[in-house]
Backbone as JSON, one array per atom type, in Angstrom:
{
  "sequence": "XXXXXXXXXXXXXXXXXXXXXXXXXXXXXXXXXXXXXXXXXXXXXXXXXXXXXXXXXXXXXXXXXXXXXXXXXXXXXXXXXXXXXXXX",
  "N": [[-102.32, -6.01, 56.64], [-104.16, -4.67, 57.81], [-107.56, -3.2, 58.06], [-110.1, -0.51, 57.98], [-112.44, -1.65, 57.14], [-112.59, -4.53, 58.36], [-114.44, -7.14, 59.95], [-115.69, -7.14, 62.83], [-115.08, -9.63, 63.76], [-112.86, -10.67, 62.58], [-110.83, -8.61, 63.39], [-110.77, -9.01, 66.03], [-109.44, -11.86, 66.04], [-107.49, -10.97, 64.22], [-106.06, -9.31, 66.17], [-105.59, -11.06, 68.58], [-103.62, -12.93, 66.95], [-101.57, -11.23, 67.01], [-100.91, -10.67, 69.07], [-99.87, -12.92, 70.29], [-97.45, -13.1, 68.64], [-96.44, -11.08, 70.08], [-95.89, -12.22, 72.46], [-94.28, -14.43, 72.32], [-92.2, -13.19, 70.88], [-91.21, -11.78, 72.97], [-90.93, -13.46, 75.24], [-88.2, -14.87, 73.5], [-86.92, -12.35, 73.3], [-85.88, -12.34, 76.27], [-84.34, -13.75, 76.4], [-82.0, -13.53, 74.75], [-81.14, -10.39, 74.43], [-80.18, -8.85, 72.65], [-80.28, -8.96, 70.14], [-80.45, -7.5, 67.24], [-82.57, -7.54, 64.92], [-84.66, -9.56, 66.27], [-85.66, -7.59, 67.74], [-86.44, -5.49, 66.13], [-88.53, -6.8, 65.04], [-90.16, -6.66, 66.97], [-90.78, -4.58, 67.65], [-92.31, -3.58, 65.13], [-94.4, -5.58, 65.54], [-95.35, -4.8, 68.05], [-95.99, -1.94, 66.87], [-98.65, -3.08, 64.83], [-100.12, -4.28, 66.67], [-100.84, -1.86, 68.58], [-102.18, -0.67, 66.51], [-104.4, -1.94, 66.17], [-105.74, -2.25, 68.24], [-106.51, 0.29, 68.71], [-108.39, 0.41, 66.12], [-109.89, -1.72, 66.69], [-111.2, -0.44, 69.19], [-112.29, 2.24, 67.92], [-114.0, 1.47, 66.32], [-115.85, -0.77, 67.92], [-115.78, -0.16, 70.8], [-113.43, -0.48, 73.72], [-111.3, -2.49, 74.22], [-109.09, -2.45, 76.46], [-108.39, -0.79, 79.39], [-106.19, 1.13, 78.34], [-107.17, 1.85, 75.66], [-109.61, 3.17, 76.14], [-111.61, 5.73, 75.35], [-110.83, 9.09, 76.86], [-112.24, 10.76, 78.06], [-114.25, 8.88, 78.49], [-113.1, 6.95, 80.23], [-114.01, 5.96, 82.6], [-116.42, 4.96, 82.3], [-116.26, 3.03, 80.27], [-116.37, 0.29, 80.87], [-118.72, -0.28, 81.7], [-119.87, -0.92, 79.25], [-121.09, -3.4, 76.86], [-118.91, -6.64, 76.9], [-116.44, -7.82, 74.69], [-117.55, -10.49, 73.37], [-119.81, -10.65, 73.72], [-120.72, -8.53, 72.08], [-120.37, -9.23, 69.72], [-121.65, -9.51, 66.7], [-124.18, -7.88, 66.95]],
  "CA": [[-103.58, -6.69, 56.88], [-105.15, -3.63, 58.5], [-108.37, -2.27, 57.05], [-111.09, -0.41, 58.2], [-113.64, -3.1, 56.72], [-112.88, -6.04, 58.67], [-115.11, -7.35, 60.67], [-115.51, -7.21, 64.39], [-114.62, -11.04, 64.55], [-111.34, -10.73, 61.84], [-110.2, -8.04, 64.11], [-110.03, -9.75, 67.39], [-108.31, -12.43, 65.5], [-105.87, -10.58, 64.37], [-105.31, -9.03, 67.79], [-105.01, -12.47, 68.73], [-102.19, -13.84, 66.34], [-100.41, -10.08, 66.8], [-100.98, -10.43, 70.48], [-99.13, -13.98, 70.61], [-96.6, -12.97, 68.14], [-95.39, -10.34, 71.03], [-95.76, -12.93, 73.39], [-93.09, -15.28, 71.4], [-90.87, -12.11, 70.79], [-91.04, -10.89, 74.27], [-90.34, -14.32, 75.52], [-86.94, -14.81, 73.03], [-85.48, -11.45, 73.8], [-85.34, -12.48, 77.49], [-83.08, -15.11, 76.59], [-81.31, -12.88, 73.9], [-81.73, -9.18, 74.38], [-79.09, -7.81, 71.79], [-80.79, -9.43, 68.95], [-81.52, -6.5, 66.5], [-83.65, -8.31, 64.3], [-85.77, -9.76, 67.1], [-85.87, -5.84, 68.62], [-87.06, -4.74, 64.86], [-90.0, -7.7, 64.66], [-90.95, -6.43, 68.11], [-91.28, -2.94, 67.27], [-93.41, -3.75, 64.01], [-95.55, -6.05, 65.97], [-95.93, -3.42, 68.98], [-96.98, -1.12, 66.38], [-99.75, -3.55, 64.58], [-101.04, -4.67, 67.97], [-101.51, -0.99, 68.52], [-103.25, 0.02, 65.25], [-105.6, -3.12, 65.47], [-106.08, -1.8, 69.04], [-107.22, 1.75, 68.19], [-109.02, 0.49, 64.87], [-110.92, -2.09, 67.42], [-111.72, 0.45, 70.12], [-112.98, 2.75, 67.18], [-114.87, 0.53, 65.72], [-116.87, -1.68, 68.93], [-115.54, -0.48, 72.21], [-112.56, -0.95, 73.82], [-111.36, -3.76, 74.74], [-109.15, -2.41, 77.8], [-108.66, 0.23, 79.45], [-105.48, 2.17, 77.58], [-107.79, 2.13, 74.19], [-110.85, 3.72, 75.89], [-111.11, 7.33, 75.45], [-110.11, 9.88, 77.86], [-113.4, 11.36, 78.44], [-115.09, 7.62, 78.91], [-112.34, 6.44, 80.77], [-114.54, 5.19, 83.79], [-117.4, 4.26, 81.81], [-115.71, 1.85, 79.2], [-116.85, -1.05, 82.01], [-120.09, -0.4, 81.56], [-120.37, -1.47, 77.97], [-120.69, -5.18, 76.33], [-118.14, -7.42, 76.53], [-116.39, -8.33, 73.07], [-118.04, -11.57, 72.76], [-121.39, -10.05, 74.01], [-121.32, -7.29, 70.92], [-120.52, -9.74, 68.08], [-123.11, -9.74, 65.56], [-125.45, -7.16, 67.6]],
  "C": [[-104.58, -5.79, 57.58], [-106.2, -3.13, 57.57], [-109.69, -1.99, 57.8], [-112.55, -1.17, 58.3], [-113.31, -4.33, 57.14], [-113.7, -6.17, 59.32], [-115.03, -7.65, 62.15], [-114.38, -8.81, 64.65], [-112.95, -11.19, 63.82], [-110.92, -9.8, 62.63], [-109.7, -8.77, 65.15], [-109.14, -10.96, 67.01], [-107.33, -12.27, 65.05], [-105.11, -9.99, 65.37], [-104.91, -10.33, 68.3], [-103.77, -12.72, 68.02], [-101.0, -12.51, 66.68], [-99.98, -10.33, 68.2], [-99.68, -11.71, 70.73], [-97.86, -13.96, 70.01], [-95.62, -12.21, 68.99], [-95.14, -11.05, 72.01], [-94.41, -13.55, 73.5], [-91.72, -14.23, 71.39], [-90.53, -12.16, 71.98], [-89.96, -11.77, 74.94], [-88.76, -15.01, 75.34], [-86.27, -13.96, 73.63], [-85.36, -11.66, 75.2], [-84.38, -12.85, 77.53], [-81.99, -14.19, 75.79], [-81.67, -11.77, 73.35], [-81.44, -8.09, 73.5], [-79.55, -8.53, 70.39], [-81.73, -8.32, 68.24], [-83.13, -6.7, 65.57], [-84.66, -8.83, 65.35], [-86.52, -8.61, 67.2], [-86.66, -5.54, 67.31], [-88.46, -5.44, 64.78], [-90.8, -7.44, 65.53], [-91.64, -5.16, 68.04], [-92.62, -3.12, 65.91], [-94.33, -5.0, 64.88], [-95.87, -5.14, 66.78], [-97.06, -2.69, 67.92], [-98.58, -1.86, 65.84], [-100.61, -3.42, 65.22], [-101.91, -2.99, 68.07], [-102.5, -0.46, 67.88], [-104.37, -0.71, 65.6], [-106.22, -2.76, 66.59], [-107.31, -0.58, 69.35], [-108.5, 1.49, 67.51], [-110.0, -0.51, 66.21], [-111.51, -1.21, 68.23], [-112.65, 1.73, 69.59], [-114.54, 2.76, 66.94], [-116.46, 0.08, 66.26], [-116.44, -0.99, 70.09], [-114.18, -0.56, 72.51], [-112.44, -1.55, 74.73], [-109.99, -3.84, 76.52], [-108.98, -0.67, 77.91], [-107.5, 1.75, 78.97], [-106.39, 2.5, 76.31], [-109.22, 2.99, 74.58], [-110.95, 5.06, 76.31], [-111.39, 8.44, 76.67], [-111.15, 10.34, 78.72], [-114.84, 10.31, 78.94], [-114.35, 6.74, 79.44], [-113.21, 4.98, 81.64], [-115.81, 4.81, 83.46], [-117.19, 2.8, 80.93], [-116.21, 0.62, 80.19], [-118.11, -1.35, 81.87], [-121.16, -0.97, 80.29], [-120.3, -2.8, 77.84], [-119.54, -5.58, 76.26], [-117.84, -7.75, 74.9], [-117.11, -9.48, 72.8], [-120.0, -11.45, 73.16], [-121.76, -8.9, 72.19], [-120.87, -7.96, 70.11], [-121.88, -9.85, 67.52], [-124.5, -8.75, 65.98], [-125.57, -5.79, 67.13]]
}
């Protein structure tokens, strides 16, 4: 579901559903930590979250402060909020 051409607002939504999907994982393997299959759905969501991360921070900004780049570390604060730079 990743693609350069989504739009600001299909991005954060899919950070959203990826975001809650690790939530759900995270939450299971507490209870049951030897569950490979969980461990595998966690790792392929990790990674998504990440990409959609990057590809947002690319894109608009980033949205914290691991995604904003190295050299704008301590500026990234200073920019719009995500729901401030939709549609602008």
């Amino acid at each position: 579901m990743m693609s350069q051409f989504r739009s600001q607002e299909q991005l954060l939504h899919w950070i959203d559903m990826v975001s809650l999907m690790l939530v759900d994982l995270t939450e299971y393997l507490d209870t049951h930590p030897c569950d490979e299959a969980a461990i595998d759905h966690f790792n392929h969501y990790q990674s998504l979250y990440k990409k959609a991360m990057r590809e947002y921070a690319d894109a608009y900004g980033p949205l914290t402060l691991s995604t904003a780049s190295p050299d704008k570390v301590w500026c990234w604060g200073l920019e719009k909020n995500p729901w401030e730079r939709r549609n602008s």
